CSV table of C-alpha atoms in Angstrom, one decimal:
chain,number,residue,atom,x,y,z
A,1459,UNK,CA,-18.0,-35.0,-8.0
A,1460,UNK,CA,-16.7,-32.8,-5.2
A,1461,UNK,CA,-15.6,-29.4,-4.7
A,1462,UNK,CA,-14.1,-27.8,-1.3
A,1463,UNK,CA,-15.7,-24.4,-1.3
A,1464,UNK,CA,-13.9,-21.6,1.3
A,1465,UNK,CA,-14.7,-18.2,2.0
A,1466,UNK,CA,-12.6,-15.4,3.8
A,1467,UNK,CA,-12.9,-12.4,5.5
A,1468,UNK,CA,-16.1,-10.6,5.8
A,1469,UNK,CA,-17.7,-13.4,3.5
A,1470,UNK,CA,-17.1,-16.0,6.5
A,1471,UNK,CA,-18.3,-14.1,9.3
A,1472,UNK,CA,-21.9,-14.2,7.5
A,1473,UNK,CA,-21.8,-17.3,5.9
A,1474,UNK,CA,-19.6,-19.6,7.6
A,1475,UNK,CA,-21.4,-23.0,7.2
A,1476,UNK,CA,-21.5,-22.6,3.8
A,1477,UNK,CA,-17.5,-23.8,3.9
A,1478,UNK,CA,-16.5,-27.1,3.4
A,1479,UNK,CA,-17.0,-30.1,0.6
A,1480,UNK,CA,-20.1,-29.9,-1.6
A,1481,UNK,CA,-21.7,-32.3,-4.0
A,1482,UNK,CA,-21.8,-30.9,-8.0
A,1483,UNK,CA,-22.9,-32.9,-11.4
A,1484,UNK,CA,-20.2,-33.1,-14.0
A,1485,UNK,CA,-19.5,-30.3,-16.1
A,1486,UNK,CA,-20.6,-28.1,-13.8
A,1487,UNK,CA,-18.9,-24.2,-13.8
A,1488,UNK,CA,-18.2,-21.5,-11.0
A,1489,UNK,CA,-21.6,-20.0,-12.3
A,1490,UNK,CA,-23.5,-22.9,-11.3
A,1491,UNK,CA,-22.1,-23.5,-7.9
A,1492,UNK,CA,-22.2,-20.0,-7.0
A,1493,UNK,CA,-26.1,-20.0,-8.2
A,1494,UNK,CA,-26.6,-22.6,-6.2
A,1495,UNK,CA,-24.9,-21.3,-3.2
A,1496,UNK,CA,-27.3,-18.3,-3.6
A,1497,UNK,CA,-30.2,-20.3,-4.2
A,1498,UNK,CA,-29.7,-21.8,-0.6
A,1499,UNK,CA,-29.8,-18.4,0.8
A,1500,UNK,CA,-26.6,-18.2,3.4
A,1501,UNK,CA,-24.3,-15.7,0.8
A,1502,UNK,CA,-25.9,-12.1,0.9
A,1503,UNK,CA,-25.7,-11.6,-3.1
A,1504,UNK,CA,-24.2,-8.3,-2.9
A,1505,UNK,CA,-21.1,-9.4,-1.2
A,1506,UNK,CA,-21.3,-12.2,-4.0
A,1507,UNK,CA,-21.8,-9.7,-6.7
A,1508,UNK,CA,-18.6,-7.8,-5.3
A,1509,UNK,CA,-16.6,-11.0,-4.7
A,1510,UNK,CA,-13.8,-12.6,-7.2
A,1511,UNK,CA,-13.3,-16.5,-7.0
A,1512,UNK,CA,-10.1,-18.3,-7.6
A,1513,UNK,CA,-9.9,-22.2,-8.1
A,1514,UNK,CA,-6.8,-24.1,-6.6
A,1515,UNK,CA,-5.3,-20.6,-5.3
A,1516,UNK,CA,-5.7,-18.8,-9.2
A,1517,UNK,CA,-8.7,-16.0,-10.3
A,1518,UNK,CA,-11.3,-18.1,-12.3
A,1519,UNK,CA,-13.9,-16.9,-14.2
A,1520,UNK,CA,-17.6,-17.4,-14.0
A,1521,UNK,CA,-17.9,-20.1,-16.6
A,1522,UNK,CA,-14.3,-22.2,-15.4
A,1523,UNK,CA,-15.5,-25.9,-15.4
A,1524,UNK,CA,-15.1,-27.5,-11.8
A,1525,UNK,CA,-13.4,-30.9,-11.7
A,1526,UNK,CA,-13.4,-33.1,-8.7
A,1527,UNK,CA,-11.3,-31.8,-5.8
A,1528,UNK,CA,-11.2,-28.8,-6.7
A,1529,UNK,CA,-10.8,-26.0,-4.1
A,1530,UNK,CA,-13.2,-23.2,-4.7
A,1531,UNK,CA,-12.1,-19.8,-2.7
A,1532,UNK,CA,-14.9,-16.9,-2.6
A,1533,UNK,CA,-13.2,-13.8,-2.4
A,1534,UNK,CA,-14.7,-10.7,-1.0
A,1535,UNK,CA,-12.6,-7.1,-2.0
A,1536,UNK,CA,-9.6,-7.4,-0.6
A,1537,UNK,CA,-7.6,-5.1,2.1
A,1538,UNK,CA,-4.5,-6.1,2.9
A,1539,UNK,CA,-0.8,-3.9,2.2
A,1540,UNK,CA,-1.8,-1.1,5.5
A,1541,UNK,CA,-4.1,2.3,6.0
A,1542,UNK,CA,-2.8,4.5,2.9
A,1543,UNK,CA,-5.3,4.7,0.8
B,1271,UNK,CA,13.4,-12.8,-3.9
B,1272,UNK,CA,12.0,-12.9,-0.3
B,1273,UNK,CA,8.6,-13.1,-0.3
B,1274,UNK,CA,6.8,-13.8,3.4
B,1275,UNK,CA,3.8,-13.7,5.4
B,1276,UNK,CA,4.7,-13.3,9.2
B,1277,UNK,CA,2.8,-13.2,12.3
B,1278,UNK,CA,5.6,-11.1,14.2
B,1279,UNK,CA,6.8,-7.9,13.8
B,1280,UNK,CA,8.4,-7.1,10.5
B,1281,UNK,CA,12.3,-6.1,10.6
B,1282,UNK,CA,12.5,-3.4,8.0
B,1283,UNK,CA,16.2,-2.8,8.9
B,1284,UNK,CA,17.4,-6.6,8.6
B,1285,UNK,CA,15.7,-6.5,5.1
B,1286,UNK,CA,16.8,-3.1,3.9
B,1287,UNK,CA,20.4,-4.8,4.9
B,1288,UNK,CA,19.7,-8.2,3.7
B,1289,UNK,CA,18.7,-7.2,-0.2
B,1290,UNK,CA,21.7,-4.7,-1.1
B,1291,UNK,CA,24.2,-6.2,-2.8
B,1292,UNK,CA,27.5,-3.9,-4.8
B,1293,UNK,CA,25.4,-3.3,-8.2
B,1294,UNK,CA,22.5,-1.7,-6.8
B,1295,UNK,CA,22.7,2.0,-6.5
B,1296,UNK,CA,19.0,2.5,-5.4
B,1297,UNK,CA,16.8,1.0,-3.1
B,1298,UNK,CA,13.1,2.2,-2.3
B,1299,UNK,CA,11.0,0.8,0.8
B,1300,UNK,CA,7.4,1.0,1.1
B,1301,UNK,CA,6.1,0.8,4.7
B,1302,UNK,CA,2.5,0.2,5.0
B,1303,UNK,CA,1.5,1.1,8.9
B,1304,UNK,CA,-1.4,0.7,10.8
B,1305,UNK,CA,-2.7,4.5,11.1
B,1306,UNK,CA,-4.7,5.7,14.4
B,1307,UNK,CA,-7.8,6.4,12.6
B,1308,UNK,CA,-9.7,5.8,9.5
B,1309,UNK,CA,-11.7,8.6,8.5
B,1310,UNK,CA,-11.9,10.5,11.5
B,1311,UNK,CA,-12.9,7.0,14.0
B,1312,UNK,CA,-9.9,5.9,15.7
B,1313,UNK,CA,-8.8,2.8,15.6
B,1314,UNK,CA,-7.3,0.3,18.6
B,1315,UNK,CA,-6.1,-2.2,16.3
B,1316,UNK,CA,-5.9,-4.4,13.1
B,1317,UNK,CA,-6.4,-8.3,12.6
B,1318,UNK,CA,-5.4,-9.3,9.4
B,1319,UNK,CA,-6.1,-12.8,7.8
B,1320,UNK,CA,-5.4,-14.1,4.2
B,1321,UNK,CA,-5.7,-16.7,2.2
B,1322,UNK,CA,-2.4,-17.7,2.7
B,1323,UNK,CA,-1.4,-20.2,-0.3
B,1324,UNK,CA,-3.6,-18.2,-2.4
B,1325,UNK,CA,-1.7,-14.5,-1.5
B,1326,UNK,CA,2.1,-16.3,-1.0
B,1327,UNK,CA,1.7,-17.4,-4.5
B,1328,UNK,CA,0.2,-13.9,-5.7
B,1329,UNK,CA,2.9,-12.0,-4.0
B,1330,UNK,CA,5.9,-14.0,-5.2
B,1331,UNK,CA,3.9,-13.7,-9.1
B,1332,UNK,CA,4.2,-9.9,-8.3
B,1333,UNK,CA,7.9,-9.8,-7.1
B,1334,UNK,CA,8.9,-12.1,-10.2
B,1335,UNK,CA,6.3,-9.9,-12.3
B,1336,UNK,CA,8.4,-6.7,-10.9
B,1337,UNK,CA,11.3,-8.1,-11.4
B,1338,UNK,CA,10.7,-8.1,-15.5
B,1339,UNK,CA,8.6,-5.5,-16.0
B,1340,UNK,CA,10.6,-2.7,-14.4
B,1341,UNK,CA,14.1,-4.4,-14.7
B,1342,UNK,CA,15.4,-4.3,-11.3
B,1343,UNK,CA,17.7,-6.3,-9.7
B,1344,UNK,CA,15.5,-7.7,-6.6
B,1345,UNK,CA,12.2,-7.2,-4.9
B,1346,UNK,CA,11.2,-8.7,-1.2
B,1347,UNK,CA,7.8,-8.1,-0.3
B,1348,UNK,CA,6.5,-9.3,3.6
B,1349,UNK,CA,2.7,-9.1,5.0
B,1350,UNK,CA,2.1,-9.4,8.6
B,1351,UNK,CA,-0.8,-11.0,9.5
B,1352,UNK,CA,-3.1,-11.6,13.0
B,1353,UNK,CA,-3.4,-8.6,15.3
B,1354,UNK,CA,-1.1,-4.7,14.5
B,1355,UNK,CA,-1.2,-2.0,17.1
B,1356,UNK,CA,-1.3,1.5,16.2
B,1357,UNK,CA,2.2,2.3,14.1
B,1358,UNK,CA,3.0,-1.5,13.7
B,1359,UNK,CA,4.4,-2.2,9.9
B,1360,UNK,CA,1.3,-3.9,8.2
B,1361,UNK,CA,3.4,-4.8,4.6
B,1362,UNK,CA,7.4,-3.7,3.6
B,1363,UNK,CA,8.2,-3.8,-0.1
B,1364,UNK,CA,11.9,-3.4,-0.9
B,1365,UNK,CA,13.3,-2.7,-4.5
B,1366,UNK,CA,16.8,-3.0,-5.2
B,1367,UNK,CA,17.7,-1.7,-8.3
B,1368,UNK,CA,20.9,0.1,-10.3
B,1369,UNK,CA,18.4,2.8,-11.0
B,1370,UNK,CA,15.9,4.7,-8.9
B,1371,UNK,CA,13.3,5.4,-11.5
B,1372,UNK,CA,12.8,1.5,-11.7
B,1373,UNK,CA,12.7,1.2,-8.1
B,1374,UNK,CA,10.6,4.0,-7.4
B,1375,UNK,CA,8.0,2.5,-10.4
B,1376,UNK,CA,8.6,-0.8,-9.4
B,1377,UNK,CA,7.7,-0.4,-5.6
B,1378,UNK,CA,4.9,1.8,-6.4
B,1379,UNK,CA,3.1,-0.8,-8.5
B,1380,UNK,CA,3.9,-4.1,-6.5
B,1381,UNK,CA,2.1,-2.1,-3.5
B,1382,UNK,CA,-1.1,-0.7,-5.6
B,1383,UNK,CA,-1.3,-4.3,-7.2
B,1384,UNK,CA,-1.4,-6.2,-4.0
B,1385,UNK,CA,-3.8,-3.8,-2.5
B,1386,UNK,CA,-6.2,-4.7,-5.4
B,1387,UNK,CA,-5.1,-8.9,-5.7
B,1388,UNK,CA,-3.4,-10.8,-3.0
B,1389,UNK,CA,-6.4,-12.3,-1.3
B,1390,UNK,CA,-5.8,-10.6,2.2
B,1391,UNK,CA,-8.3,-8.7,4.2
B,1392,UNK,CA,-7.9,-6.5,7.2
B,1393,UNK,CA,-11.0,-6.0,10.1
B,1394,UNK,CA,-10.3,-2.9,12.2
B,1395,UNK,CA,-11.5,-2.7,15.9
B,1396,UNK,CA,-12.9,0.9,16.8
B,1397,UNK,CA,-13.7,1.6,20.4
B,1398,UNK,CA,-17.1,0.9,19.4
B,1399,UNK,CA,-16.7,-2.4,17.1
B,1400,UNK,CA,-15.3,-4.0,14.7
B,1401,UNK,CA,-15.9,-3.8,10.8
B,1402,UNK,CA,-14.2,-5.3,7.6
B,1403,UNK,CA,-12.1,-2.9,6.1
B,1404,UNK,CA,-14.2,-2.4,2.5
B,1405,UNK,CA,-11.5,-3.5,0.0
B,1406,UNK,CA,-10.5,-2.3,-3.3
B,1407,UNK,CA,-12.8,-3.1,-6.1
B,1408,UNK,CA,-11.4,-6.4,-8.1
B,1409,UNK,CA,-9.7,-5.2,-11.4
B,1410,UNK,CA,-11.6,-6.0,-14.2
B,1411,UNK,CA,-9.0,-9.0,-15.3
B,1412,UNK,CA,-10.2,-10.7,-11.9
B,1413,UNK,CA,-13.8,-11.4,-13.3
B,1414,UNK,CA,-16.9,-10.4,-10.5
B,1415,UNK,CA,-18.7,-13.3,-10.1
B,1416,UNK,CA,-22.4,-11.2,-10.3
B,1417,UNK,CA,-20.7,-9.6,-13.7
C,315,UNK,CA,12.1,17.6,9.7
C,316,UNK,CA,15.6,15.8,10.4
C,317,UNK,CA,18.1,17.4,7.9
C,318,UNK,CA,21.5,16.6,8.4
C,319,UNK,CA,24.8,16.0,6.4
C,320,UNK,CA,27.1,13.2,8.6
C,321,UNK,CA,30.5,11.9,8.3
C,322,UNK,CA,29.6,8.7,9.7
C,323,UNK,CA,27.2,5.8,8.6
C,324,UNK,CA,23.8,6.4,8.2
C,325,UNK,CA,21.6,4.6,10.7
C,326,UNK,CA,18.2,3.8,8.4
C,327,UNK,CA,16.4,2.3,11.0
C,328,UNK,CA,16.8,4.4,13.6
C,329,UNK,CA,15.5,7.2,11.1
C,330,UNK,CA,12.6,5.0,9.8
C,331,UNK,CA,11.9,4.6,13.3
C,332,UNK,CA,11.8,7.8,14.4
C,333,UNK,CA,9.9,9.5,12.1
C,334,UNK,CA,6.6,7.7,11.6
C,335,UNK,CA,3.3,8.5,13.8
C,336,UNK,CA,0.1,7.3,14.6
C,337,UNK,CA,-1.5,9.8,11.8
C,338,UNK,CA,1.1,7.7,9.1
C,339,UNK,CA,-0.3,5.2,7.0
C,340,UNK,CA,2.8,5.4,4.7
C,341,UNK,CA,6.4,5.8,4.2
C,342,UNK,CA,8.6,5.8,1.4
C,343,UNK,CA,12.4,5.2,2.0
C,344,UNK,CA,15.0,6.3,-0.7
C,345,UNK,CA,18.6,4.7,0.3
C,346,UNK,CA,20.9,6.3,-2.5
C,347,UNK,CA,24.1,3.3,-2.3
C,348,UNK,CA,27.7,3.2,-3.4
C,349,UNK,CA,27.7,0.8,-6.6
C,350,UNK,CA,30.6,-1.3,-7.1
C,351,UNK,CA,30.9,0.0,-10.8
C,352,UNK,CA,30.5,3.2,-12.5
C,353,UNK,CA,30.2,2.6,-16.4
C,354,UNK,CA,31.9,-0.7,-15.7
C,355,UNK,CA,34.8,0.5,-14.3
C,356,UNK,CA,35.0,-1.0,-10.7
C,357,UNK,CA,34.8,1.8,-8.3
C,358,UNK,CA,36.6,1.2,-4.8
C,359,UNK,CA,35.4,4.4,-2.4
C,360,UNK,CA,33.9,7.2,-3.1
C,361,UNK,CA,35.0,10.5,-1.8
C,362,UNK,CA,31.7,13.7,-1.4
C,363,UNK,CA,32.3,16.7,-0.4
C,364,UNK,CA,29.7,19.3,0.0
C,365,UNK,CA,29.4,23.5,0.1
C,366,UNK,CA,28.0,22.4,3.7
C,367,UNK,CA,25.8,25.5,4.9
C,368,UNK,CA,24.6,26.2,1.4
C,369,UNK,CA,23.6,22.4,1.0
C,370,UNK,CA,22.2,22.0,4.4
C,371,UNK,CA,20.2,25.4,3.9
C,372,UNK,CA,18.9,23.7,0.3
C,373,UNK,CA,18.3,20.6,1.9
C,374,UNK,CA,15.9,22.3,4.5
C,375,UNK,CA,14.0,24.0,2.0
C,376,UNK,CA,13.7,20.7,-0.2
C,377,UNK,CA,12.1,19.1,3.0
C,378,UNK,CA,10.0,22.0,3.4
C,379,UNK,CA,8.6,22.5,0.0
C,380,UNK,CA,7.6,18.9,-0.5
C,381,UNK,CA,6.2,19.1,2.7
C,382,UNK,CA,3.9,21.5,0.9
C,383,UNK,CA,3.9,20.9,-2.2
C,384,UNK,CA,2.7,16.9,-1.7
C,385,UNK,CA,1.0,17.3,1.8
C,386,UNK,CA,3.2,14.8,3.5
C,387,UNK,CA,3.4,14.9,7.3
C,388,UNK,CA,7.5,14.8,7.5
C,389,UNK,CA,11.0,14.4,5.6
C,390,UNK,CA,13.9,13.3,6.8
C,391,UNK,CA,17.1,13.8,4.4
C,392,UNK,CA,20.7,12.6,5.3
C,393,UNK,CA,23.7,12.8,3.4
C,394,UNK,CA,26.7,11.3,3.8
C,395,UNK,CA,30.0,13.1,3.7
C,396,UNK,CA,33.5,12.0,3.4
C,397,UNK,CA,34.6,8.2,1.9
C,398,UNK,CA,32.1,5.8,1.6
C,399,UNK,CA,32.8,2.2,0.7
C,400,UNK,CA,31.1,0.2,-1.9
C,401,UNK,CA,27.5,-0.8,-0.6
C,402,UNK,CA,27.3,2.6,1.8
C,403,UNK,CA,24.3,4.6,2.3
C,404,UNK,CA,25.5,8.2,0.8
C,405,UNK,CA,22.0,9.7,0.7
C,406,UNK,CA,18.6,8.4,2.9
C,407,UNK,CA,15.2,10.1,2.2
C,408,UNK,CA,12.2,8.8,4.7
C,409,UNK,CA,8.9,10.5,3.6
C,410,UNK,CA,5.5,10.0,6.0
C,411,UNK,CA,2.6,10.5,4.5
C,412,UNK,CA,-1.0,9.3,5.5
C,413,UNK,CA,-1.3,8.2,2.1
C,414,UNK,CA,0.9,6.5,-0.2
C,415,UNK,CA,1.0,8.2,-3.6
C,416,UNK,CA,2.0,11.7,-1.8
C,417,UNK,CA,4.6,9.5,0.0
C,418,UNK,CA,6.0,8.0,-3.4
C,419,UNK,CA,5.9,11.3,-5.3
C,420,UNK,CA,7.6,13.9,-2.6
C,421,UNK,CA,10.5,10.8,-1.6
C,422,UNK,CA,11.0,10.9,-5.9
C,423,UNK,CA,10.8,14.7,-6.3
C,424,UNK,CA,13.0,15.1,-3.1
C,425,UNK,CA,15.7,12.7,-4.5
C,426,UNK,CA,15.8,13.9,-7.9
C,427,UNK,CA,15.8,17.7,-7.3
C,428,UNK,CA,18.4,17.2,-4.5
C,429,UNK,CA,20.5,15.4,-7.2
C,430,UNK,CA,19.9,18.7,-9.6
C,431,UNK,CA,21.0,21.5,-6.9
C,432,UNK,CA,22.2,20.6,-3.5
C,433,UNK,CA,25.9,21.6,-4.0
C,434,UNK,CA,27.3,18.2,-3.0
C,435,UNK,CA,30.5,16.5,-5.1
C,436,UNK,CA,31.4,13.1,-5.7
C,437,UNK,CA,34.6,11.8,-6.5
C,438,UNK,CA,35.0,8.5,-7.8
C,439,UNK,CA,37.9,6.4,-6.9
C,440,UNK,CA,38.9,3.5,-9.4
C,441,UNK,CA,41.5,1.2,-9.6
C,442,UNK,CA,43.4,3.1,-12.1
C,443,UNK,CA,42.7,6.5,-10.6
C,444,UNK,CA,40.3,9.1,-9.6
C,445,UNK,CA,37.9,11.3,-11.2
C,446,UNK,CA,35.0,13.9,-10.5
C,447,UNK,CA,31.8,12.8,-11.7
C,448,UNK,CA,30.3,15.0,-14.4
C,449,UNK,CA,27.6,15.5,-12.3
C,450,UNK,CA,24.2,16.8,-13.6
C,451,UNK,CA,23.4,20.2,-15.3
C,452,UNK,CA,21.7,22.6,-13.6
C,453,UNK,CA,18.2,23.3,-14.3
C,454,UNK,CA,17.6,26.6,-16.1
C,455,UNK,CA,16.0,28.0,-13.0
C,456,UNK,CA,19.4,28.4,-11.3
C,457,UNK,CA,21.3,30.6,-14.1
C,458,UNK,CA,24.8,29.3,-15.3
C,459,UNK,CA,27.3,31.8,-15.1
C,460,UNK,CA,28.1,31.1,-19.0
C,461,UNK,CA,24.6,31.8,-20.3
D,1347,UNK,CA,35.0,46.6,-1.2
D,1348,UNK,CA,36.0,43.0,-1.1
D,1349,UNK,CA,34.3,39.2,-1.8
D,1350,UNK,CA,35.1,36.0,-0.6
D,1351,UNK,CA,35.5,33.8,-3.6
D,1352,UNK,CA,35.1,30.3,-2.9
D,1353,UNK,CA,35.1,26.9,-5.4
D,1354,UNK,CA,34.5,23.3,-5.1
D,1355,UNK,CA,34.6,20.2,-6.1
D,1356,UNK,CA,36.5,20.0,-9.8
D,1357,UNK,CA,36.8,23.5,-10.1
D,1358,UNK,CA,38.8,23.6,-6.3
D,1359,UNK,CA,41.1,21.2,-7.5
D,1360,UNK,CA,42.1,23.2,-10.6
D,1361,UNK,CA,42.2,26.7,-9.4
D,1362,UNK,CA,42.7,26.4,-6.0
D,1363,UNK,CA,44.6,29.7,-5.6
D,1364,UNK,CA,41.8,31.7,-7.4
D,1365,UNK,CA,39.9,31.0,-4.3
D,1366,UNK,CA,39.6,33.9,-1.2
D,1367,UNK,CA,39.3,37.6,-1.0
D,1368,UNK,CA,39.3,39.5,-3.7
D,1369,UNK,CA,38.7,43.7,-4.6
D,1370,UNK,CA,36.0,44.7,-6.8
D,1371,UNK,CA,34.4,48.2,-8.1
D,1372,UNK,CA,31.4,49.0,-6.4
D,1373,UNK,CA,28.8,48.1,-8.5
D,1374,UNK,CA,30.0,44.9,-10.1
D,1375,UNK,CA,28.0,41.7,-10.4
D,1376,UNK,CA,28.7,38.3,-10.7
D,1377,UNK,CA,29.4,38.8,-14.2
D,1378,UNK,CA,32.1,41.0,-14.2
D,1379,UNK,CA,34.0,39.0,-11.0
D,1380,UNK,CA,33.6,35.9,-13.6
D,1381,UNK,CA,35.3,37.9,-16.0
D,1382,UNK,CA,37.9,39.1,-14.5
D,1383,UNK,CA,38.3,35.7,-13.0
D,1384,UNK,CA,38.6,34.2,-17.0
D,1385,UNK,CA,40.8,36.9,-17.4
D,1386,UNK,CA,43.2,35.7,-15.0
D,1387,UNK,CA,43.5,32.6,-16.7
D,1388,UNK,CA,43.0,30.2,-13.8
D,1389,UNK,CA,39.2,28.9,-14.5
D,1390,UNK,CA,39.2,26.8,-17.4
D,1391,UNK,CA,36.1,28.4,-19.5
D,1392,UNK,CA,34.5,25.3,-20.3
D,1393,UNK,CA,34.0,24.8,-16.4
D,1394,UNK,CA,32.8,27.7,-15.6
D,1395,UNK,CA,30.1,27.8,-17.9
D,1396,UNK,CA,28.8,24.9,-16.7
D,1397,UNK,CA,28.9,25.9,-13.4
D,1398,UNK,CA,26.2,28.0,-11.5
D,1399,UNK,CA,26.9,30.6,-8.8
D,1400,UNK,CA,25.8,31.5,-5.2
D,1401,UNK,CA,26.0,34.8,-3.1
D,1402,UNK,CA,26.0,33.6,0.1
D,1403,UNK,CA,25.0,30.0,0.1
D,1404,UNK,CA,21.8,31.3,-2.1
D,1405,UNK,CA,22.0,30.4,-6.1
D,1406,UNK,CA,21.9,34.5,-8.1
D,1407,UNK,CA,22.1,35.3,-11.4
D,1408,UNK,CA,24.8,36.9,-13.7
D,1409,UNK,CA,23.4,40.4,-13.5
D,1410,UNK,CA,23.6,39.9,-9.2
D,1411,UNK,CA,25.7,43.4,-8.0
D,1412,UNK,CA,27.6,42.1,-5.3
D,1413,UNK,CA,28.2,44.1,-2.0
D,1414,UNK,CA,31.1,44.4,0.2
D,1415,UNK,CA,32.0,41.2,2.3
D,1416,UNK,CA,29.3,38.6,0.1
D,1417,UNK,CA,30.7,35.4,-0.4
D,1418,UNK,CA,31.0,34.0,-4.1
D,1419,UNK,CA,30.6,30.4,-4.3
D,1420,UNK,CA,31.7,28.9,-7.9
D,1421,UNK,CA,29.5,25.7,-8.2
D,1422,UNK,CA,30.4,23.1,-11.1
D,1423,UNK,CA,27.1,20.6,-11.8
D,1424,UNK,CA,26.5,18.9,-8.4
D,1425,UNK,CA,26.7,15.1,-8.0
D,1426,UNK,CA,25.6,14.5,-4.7
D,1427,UNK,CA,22.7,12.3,-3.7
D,1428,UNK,CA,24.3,8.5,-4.8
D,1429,UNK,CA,25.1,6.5,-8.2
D,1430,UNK,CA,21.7,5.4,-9.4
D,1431,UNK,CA,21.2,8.0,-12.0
């Protein structure tokens, strides 16, 4: 099965060819594609460690089962709504 | 409930005008602006980008959230995304509501929820380059994937 | 700090305009609005009237002392005087603020303590005639004469 | 020596004519203008209980001793500011 995987922000500028469709066994969770996104080297693992992930636009946890077509979105700390912090 | 992401400049007055209606007695605006410096370094401008299917359908789940939660009577909330000068209106939240406590609570949390959960991220250009703004730390519902 | 009482409408954009900077990262906007019912009874106009040096002079200090009091950058109050119809701006507080919790918290204070001792009266015109409102009761700072 | 008595709102539009110049003892405070006021018979008492009291344009106390030429503002509970209480 397939999953599209997309990153944003800071997360793309470093690791941009790590977007796109990706090949994963059935039964397979968020854990296991992110461990294997590590494993490949192109995701610094403290931007993962700091990063949420939401499949098909909603927060998922670690262990969430990916299906086929699934869209998996790596989310670094977000910064949007101005400067007033 | 008027909930938008807009790549030109946001029209706080059309949307202050646009949400009152005879029952509301209150109405409280947040304006988020692009300030001239972050600590200290000033800053030339903002480019913003989201996720934008993922942080529409946060936002309106906010304004509907809002909506129940504080009971007030409507809630618009607009992002502007792509490149802000200096003093440009980054995100507007309006509350319209029969009483101001609500809409002071209401606005006040649908801005310091979005900050932590709609999937938008802001790089600021310095006269010396450009860096990710460093984002507010995911709320523990929104599980870390290293946790 | 733009304190004014006006008999005329009150031009929110033009003030939310005016007041932010480049140092602003925030503002919070109260628009206080005629409601079309008071209790349920439908309200056609209302009619304020104010002691107008001693509620300008109050006004200025209000502006002043959340200036101080929540480190904001600038306050804006306006009140409205005169007959206002139903969906009118009678009162408009702009607050700018580099950050946004001192922006939410003066704009509240501001809006509630103005509604506890600015001398400014309301009276409410309904289709069966008009009363005063009962208006709030002073805070025990300011002594009532019967006590 | 004299006061300017001034009222407003409800209060103005019961006792009009108890509003302008009026002689006092030197030494009298608010108090004892308020009383001779309720004296009169043209301030309903329930009002001006309620109501606080300014020497000119600044909120005072009962004990204030007015001088000659103050202005005494008679304020009934203010309801400025809009109708989202």
């Amino acid at each position: 099965m397939r999953v599209r995987v997309r990153l944003f922000g800071p997360l793309r500028d470093v690791a941009a060819k790590a977007e796109g469709w990706r090949e994963l066994r059935e039964g397979d969770c968020v854990g296991d594609l992110l461990a294997s996104m590590r494993g490949e080297g192109g995701l610094p693992a403290e931007m993962l460690a700091a990063s949420a992930v939401a499949v098909n636009q909603e927060y998922a946890e670690r262990g969430r089962v990916l299906m086929d077509g699934d869209e998996v979105a790596i989310l670094p700390p977000v910064s949007g709504g101005g400067c007033e912090s | 409930m008027r909930v938008e992401l807009v790549r030109e400049r946001i029209d706080s007055a059309a949307l202050l005008r646009e949400i009152k209606v005879g029952a509301d007695g209150a109405v409280c605006v947040f304006d988020g602006i692009v300030r001239d410096n972050t600590r200290g370094r000033r800053t030339l401008h903002l480019d913003y980008e989201a996720y934008e299917e993922m942080a529409l359908k946060q936002m309106r789940e906010l304004a509907e959230e809002a909506v129940v939660k504080f009971g007030v009577r409507d809630v618009a909330i607009v992002h502007r995304l792509g490149r802000l000068m200096v003093g440009e209106t980054s995100v507007l939240i309006v509350v319209a509501s029969a009483h101001r406590g609500a809409a002071f609570e209401a606005c006040r949390w649908v801005i310091d929820t979005l900050k932590k959960t709609v999937p938008i991220w802001k790089k600021e250009q310095f006269v010396d380059g450009a860096v990710w703004a460093d984002g507010e730390k995911f709320p523990e519902e929104i599980v870390g994937v290293g946790e």
